[in-house]
Short mmCIF file of C-alpha atoms in Angstrom, two decimals:
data_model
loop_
_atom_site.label_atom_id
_atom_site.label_comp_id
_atom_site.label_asym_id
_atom_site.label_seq_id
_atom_site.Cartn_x
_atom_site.Cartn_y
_atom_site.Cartn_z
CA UNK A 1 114.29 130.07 63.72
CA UNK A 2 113.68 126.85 65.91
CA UNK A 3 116.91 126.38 67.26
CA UNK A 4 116.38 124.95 71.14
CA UNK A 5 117.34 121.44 70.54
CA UNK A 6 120.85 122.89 69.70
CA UNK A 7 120.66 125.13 72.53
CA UNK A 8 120.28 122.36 74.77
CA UNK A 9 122.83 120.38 73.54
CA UNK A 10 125.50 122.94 73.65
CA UNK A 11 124.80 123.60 77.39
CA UNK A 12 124.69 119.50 78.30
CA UNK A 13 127.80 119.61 76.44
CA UNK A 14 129.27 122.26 78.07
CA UNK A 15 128.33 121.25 81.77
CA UNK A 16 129.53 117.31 81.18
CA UNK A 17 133.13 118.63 79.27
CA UNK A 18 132.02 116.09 76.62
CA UNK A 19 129.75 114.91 73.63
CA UNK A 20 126.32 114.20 73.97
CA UNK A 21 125.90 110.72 73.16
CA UNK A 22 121.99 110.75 72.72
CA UNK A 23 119.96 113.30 69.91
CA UNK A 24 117.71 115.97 71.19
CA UNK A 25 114.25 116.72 70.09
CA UNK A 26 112.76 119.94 71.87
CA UNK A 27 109.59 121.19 72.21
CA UNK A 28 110.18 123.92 68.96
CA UNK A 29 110.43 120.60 66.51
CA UNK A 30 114.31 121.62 66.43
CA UNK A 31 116.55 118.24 66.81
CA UNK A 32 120.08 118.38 67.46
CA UNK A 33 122.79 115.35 67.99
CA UNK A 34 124.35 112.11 66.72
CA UNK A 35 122.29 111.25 63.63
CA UNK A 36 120.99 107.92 64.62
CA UNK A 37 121.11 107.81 68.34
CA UNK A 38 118.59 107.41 70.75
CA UNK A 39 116.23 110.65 70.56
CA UNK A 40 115.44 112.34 73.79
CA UNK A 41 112.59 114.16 73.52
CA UNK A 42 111.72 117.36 75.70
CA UNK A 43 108.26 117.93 75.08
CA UNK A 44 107.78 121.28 77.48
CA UNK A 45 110.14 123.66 78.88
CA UNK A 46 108.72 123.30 82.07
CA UNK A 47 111.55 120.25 82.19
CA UNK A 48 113.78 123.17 81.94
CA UNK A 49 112.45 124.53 85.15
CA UNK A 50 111.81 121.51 87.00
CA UNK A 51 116.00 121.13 86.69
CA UNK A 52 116.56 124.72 87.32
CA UNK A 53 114.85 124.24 90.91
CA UNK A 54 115.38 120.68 91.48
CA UNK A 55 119.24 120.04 89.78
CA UNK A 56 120.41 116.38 88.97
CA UNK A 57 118.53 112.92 89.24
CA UNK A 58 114.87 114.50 91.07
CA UNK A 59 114.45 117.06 88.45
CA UNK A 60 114.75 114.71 85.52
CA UNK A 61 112.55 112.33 87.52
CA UNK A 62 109.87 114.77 87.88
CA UNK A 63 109.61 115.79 84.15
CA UNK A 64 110.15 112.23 83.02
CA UNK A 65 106.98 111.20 85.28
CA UNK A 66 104.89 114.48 83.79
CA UNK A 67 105.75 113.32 80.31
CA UNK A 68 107.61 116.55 80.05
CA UNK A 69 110.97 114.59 78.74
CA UNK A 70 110.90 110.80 77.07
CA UNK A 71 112.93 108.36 75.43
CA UNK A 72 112.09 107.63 71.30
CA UNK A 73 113.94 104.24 70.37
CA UNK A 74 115.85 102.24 72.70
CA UNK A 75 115.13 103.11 76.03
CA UNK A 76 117.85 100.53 77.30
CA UNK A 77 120.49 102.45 74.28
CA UNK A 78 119.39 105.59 75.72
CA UNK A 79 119.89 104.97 79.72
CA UNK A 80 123.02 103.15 78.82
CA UNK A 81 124.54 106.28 77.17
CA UNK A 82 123.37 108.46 79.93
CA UNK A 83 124.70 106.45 82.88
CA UNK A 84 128.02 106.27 81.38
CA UNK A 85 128.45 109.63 80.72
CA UNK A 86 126.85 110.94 84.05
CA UNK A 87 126.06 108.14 86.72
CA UNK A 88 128.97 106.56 86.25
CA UNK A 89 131.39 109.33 85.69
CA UNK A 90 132.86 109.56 89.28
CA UNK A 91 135.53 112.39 89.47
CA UNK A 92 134.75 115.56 92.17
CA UNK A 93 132.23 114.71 95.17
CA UNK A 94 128.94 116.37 94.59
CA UNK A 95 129.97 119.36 97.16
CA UNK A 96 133.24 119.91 96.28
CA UNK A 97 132.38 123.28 94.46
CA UNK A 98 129.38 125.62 95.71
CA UNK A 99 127.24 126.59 93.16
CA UNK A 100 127.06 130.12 93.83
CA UNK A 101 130.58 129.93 92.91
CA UNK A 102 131.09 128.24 90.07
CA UNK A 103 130.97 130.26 87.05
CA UNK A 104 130.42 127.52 85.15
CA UNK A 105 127.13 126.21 86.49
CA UNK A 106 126.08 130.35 86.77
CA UNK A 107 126.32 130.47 82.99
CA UNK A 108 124.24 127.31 82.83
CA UNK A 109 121.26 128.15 85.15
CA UNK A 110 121.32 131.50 83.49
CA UNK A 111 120.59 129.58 80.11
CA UNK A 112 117.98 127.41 81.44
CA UNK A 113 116.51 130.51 82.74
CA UNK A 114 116.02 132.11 79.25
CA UNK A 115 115.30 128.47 77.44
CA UNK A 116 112.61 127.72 80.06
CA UNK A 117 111.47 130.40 81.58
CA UNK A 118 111.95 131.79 85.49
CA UNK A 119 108.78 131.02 86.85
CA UNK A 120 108.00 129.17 90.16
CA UNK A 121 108.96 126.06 90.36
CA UNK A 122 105.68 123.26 88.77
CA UNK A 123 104.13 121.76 91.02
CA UNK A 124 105.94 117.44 91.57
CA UNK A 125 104.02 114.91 89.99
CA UNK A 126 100.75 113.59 91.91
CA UNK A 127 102.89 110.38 92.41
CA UNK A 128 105.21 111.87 94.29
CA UNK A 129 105.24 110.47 97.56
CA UNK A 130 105.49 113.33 100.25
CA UNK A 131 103.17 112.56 103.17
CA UNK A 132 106.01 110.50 105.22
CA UNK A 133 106.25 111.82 108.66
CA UNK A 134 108.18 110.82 112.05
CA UNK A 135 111.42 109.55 112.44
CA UNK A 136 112.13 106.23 109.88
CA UNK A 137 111.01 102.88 109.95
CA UNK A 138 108.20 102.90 112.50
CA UNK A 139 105.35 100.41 111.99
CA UNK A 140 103.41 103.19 110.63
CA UNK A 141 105.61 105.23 108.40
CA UNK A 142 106.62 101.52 107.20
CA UNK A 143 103.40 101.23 106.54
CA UNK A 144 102.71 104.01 104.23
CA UNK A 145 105.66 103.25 102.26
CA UNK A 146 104.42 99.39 101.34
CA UNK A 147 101.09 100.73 100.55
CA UNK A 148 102.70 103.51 98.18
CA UNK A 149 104.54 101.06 96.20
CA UNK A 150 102.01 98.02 96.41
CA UNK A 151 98.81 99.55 96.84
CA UNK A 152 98.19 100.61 93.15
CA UNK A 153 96.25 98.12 91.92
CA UNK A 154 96.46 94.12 91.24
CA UNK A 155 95.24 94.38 88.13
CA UNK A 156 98.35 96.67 87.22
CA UNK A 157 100.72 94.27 88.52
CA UNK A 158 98.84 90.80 87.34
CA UNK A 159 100.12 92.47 83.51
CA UNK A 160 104.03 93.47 84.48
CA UNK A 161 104.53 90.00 86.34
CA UNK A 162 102.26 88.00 84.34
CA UNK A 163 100.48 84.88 85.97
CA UNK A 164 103.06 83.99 88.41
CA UNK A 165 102.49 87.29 90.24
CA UNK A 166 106.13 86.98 92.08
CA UNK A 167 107.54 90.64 92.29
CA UNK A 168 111.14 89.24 92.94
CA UNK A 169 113.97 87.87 91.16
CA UNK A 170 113.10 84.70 88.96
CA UNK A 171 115.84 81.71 88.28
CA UNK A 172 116.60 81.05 85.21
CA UNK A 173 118.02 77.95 83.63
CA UNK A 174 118.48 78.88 80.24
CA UNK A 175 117.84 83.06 79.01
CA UNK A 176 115.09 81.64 76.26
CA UNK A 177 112.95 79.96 79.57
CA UNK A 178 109.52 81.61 80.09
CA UNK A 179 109.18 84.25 83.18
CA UNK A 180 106.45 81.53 84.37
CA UNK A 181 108.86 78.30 84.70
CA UNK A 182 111.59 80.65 86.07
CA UNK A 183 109.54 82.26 88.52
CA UNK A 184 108.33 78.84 89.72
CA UNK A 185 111.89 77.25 89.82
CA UNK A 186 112.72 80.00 91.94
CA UNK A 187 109.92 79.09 94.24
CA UNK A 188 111.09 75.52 94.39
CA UNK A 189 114.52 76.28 94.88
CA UNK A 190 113.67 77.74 97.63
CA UNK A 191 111.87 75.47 99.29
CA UNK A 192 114.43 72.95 98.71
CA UNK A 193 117.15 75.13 100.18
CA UNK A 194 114.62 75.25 103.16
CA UNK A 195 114.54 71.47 103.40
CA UNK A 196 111.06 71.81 103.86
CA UNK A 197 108.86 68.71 104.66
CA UNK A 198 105.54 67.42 104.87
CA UNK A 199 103.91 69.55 107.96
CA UNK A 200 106.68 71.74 108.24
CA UNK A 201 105.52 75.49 109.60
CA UNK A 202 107.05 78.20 107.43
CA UNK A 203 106.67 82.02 108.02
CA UNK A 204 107.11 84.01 104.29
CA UNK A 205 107.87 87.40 106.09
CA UNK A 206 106.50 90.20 103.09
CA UNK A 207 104.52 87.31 101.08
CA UNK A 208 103.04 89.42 98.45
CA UNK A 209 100.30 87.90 96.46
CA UNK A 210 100.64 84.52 97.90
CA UNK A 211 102.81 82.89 95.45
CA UNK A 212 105.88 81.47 97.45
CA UNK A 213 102.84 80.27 100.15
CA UNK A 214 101.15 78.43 97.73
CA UNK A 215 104.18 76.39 96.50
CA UNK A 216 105.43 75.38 100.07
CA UNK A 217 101.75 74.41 100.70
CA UNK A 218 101.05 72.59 97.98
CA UNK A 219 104.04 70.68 96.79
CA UNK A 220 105.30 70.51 99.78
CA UNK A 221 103.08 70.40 102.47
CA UNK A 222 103.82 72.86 104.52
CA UNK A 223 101.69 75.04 106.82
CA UNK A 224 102.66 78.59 106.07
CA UNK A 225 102.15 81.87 107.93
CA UNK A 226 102.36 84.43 105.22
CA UNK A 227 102.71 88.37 106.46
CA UNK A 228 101.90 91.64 104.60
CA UNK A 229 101.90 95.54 105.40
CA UNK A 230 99.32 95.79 102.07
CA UNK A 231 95.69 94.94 102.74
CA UNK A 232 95.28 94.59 98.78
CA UNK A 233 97.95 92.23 98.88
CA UNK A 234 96.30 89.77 101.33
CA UNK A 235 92.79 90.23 99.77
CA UNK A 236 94.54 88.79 96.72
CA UNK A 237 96.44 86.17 98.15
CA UNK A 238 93.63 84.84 100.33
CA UNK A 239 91.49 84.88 96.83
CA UNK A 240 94.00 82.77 95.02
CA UNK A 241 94.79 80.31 98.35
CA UNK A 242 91.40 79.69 98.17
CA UNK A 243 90.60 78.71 94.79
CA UNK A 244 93.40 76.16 95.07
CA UNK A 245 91.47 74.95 98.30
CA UNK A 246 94.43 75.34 100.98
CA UNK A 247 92.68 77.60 103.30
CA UNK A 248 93.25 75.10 105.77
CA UNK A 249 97.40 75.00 105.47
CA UNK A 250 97.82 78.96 104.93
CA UNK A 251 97.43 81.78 106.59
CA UNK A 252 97.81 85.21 105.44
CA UNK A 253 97.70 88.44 107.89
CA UNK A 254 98.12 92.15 107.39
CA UNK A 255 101.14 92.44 110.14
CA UNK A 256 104.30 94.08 110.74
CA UNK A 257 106.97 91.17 111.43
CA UNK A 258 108.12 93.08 114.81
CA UNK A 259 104.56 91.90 115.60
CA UNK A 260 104.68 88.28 114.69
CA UNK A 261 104.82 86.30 118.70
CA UNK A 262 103.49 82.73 117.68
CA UNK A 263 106.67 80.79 116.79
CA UNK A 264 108.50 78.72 117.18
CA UNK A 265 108.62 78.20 112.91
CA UNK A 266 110.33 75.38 111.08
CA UNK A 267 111.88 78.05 108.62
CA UNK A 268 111.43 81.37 107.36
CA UNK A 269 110.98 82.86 103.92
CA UNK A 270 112.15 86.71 103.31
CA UNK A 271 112.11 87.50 99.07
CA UNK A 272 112.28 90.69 98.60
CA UNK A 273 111.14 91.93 101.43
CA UNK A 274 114.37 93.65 103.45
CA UNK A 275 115.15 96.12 101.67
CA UNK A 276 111.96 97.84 103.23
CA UNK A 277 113.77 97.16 106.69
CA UNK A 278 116.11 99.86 106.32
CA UNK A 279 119.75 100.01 108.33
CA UNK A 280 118.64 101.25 111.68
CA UNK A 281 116.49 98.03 112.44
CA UNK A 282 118.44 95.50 110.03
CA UNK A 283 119.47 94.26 113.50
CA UNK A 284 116.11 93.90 115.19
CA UNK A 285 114.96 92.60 112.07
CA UNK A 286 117.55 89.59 112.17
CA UNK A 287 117.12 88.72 116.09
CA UNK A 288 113.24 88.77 115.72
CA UNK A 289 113.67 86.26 113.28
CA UNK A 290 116.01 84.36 114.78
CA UNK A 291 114.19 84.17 117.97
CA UNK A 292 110.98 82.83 115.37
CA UNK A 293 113.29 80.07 114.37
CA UNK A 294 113.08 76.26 116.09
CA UNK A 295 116.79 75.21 116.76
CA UNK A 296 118.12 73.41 113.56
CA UNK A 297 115.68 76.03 111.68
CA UNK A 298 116.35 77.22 108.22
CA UNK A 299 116.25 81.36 107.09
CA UNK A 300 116.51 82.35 103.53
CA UNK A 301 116.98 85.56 103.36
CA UNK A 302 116.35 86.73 99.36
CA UNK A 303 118.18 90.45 99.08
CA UNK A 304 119.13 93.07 96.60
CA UNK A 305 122.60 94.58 97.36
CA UNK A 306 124.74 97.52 96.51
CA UNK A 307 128.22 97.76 96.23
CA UNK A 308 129.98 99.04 99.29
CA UNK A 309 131.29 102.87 99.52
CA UNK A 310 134.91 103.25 100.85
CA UNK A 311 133.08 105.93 103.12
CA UNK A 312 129.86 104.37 104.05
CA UNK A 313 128.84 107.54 105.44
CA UNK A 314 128.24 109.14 101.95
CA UNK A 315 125.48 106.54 100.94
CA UNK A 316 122.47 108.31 99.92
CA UNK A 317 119.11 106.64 99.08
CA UNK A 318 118.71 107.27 95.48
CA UNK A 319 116.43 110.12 95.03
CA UNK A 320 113.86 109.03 91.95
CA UNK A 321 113.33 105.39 93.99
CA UNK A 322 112.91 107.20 97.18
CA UNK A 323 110.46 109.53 96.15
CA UNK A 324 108.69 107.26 93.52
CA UNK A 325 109.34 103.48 93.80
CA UNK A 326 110.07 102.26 96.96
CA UNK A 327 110.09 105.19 99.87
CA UNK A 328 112.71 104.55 102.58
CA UNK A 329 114.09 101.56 100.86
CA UNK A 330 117.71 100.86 101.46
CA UNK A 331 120.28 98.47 99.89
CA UNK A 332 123.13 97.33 102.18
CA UNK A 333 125.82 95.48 101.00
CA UNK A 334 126.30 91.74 101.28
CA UNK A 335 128.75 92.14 103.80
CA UNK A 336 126.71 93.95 105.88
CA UNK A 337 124.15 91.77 105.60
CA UNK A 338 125.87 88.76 106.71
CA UNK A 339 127.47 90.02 109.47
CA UNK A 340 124.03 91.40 111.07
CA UNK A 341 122.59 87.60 110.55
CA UNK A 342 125.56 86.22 112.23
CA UNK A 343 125.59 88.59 115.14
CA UNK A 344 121.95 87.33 115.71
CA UNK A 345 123.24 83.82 116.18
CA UNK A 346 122.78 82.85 112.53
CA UNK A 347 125.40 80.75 111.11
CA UNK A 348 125.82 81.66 107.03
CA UNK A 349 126.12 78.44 105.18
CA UNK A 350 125.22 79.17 101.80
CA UNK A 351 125.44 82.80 99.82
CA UNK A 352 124.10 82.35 96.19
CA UNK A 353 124.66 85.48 93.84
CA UNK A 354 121.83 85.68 91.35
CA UNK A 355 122.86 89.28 89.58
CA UNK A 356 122.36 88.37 86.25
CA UNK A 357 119.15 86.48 86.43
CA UNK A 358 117.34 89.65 87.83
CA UNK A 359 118.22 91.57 84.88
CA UNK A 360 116.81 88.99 83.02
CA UNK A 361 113.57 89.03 85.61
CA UNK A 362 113.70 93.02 85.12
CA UNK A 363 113.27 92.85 81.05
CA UNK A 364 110.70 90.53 81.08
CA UNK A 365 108.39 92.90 83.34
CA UNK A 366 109.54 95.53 80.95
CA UNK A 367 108.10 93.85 77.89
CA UNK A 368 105.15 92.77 79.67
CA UNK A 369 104.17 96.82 80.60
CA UNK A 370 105.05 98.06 77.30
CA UNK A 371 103.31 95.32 74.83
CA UNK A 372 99.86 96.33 76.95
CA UNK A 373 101.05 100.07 77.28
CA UNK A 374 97.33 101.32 76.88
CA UNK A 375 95.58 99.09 79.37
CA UNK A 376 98.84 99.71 81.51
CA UNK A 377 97.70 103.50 81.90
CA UNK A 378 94.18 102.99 82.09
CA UNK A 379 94.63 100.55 85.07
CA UNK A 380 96.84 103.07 87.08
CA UNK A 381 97.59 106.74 86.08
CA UNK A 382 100.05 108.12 83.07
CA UNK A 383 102.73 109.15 85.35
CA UNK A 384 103.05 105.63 87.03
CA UNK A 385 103.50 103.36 84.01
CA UNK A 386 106.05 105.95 82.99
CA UNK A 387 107.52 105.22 86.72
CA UNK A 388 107.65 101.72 86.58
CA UNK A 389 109.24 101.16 82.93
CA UNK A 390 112.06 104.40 83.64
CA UNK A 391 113.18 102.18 86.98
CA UNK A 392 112.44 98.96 85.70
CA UNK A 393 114.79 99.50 82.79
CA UNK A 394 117.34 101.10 84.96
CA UNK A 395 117.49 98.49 87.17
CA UNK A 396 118.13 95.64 84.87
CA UNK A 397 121.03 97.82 83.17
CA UNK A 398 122.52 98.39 87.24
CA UNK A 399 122.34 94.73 87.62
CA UNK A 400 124.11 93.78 84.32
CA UNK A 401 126.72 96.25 84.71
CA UNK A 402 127.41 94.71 88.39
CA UNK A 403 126.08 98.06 89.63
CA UNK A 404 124.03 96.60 92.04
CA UNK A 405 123.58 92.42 92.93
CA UNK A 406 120.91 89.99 94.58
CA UNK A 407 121.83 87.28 96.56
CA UNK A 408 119.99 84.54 98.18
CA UNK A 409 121.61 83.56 101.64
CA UNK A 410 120.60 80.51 103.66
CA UNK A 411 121.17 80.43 107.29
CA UNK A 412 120.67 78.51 110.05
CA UNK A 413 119.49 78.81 114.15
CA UNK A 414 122.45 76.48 114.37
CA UNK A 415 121.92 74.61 118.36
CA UNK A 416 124.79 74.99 120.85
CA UNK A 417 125.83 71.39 120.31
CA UNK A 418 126.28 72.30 116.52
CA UNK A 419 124.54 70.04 114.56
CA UNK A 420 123.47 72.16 111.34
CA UNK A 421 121.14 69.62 110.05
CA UNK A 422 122.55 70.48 106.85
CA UNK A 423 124.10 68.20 104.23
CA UNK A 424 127.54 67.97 103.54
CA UNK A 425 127.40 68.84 99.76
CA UNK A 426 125.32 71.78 100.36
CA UNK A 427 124.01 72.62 96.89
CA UNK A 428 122.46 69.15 96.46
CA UNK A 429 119.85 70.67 98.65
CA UNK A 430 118.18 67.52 100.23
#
């Protein structure tokens, strides 16, 4: 008699000391659970093995990306159970208890064992990233992590951020705004926080497809410097910057920003783009910009951020986005990030917390990739779509649960003599 589903469910049940909020559907057509939940489905018992060899958050990554395990119904519903009863749990640090030792988790491997099978462990996904060598954050090892994440096609990313192609947190006035007006009054708010003028030289440090360039060049005049580890990037950008005929105001090179030497610049754009920097060069990555600034120069630095750990030293790069998404990234936390601008020279005169707007941002793309799920596939591989809608979704429920934030911070190369050059109502932004 087909009885895995219920199998499974008594052993999650077991291991978590609690009810499984979501129904099970195995691989036997057996279903066990809460009639009426989300339904996750385990399609092959090689998930079983993948978690028997890899336990926790890479082992469920692996078989979600194989299309061994998936989500029927609400995919948000479903993560939202899940994180409550297991990310968000706290209780006993991961090492507290061996698990050699534990009779407990013996029982359970011994059960996925005979549900799964006690063969070698499959094979990860092809879009695993595993080739990173050398010690982190070089030029080339950064390298090889921007082309991982960006480098999968244009045509992929033209349908999960629609015609704006901004991969960053939009602005939204009102929730019921289209992605296109809020990613463009996102653009323009930056600029404006940039004072930016007619003639005005702006570097966009990690400019993507062009998109923030384009704005400060044409509605504002500027003469931008836009910089990109992705070649496919820039052959995109340069494309679009010259269909709207301002080859002669922007510039857009495949370079590391440790390599940038022709400032001085009016101001600096950064969306996005430090997380890649990682915490062992967040402070080389804030006096080389600094020392690109004019005096009286404007930085807006645009940032995801994590909530800080009492012990800072247990932060660990979360294992799925690591391996997956975005390899090396790190999130600091704001503090952290303000007080490695400052000790560059910056002074901080404006923090603006955006958290819920990129949850907003984050279901859009969502839609976008799953209302062209076919062509979605086609235009990359299986296993990636399923990548980006898994941490796409996740994400926007970390942001609205304050799980993670984004802020946009705007500081100045403030002269000796002091004079900020900034207004005295700040937020009027003139």
């Amino acid at each position: 008699m087909a009885q895995a589903a219920l199998r499974l469910t008594a052993l999650a049940e077991a291991l978590l000391g609690e009810a499984l909020p979501v129904r099970i559907r195995a691989w036997d057509g057996s279903e066990a659970g809460p009639p009426g939940a989300p339904v996750l489905v385990v399609r092959h018992r090689r998930a079983l093995r993948r978690l028997l060899w890899k336990p926790g958050e890479l082992g469920l990554a692996r078989a979600w990306v194989a299309g061994e395990i998936d989500v029927e119904g609400d995919l948000y519903g479903a993560l939202g159970r899940l994180a409550g009863l297991i990310w968000e749990r706290g209780g006993e640090p991961k090492d507290s208890v061996h698990p050699v030792l534990d009779p407990r988790l013996r029982a359970a491997a011994k059960e996925l064992v005979r549900l799964g099978g006690a063969l070698p462990p499959p094979a990860p996904p092809a879009e695993e990233m595993r080739r990173r060598t050398g010690r982190l954050h070089t030029r080339r090892r950064d390298k090889e992590a921007i082309s991982h994440h960006y480098d999968v096609g244009n045509d992929f990313y033209e349908l999960v951020l629609g015609p704006s192609m901004v991969y960053s947190c939009a602005y939204w006035e009102t929730p019921d705004a289209t992605l296109e007006d809020a990613q463009r009054d996102k653009l323009d708010l930056v600029c404006r926080k940039l004072g930016l003028q007619e003639g005005d030289r702006l570097l966009d440090v990690g400019c993507g497809w062009g998109s923030m360039a384009i704005h400060a060049a044409r509605e504002y005049g500027a003469r931008v410097v836009g910089i990109t580890l992705s070649r496919e990037q820039a052959a995109y950008a340069r494309k679009r910057i010259a269909e709207e005929g301002l080859t002669d105001r922007i510039e857009i090179r495949v370079q590391d920003y440790r390599d940038v030497k022709d400032g001085p610049f009016d101001a600096i754009s950064s969306i996005g783009m430090a997380e890649h920097v990682g915490s062992v060069r967040y402070a080389e990555y804030a006096d080389i910009l600094h020392g690109l600034l004019k005096d009286g120069g404007r930085l807006l630095n645009h940032q995801i951020a994590r909530r800080p750990e009492r012990d800072e030293s247990a932060y660990e790069i979360d294992e799925f986005i690591d391996k997956y998404v975005f390899p090396d990234g790190e999130l600091a936390p704001l503090g952290h990030t303000l007080a490695a601008l400052e000790e560059a020279g910056f002074e901080a005169r404006d923090v603006e917390p955006i958290r819920e707007h990129y949850a907003l941002t984050l279901r859009q793309w969502v839609a976008n990739l799953e209302a062209d799920w076919r062509r979605a596939v086609g235009l990359t591989s299986p296993g990636r779509a399923r990548i980006w809608r898994l941490y796409m979704a996740a994400s926007a429920l970390s942001f609205e649960r304050n799980r993670i934030g984004v802020n946009q911070i705007l500081a100045v190369k403030t002269p000796e003599g002091g004079a900020s050059g900034m207004p005295l109502r700040a937020r009027s932004w003139n």
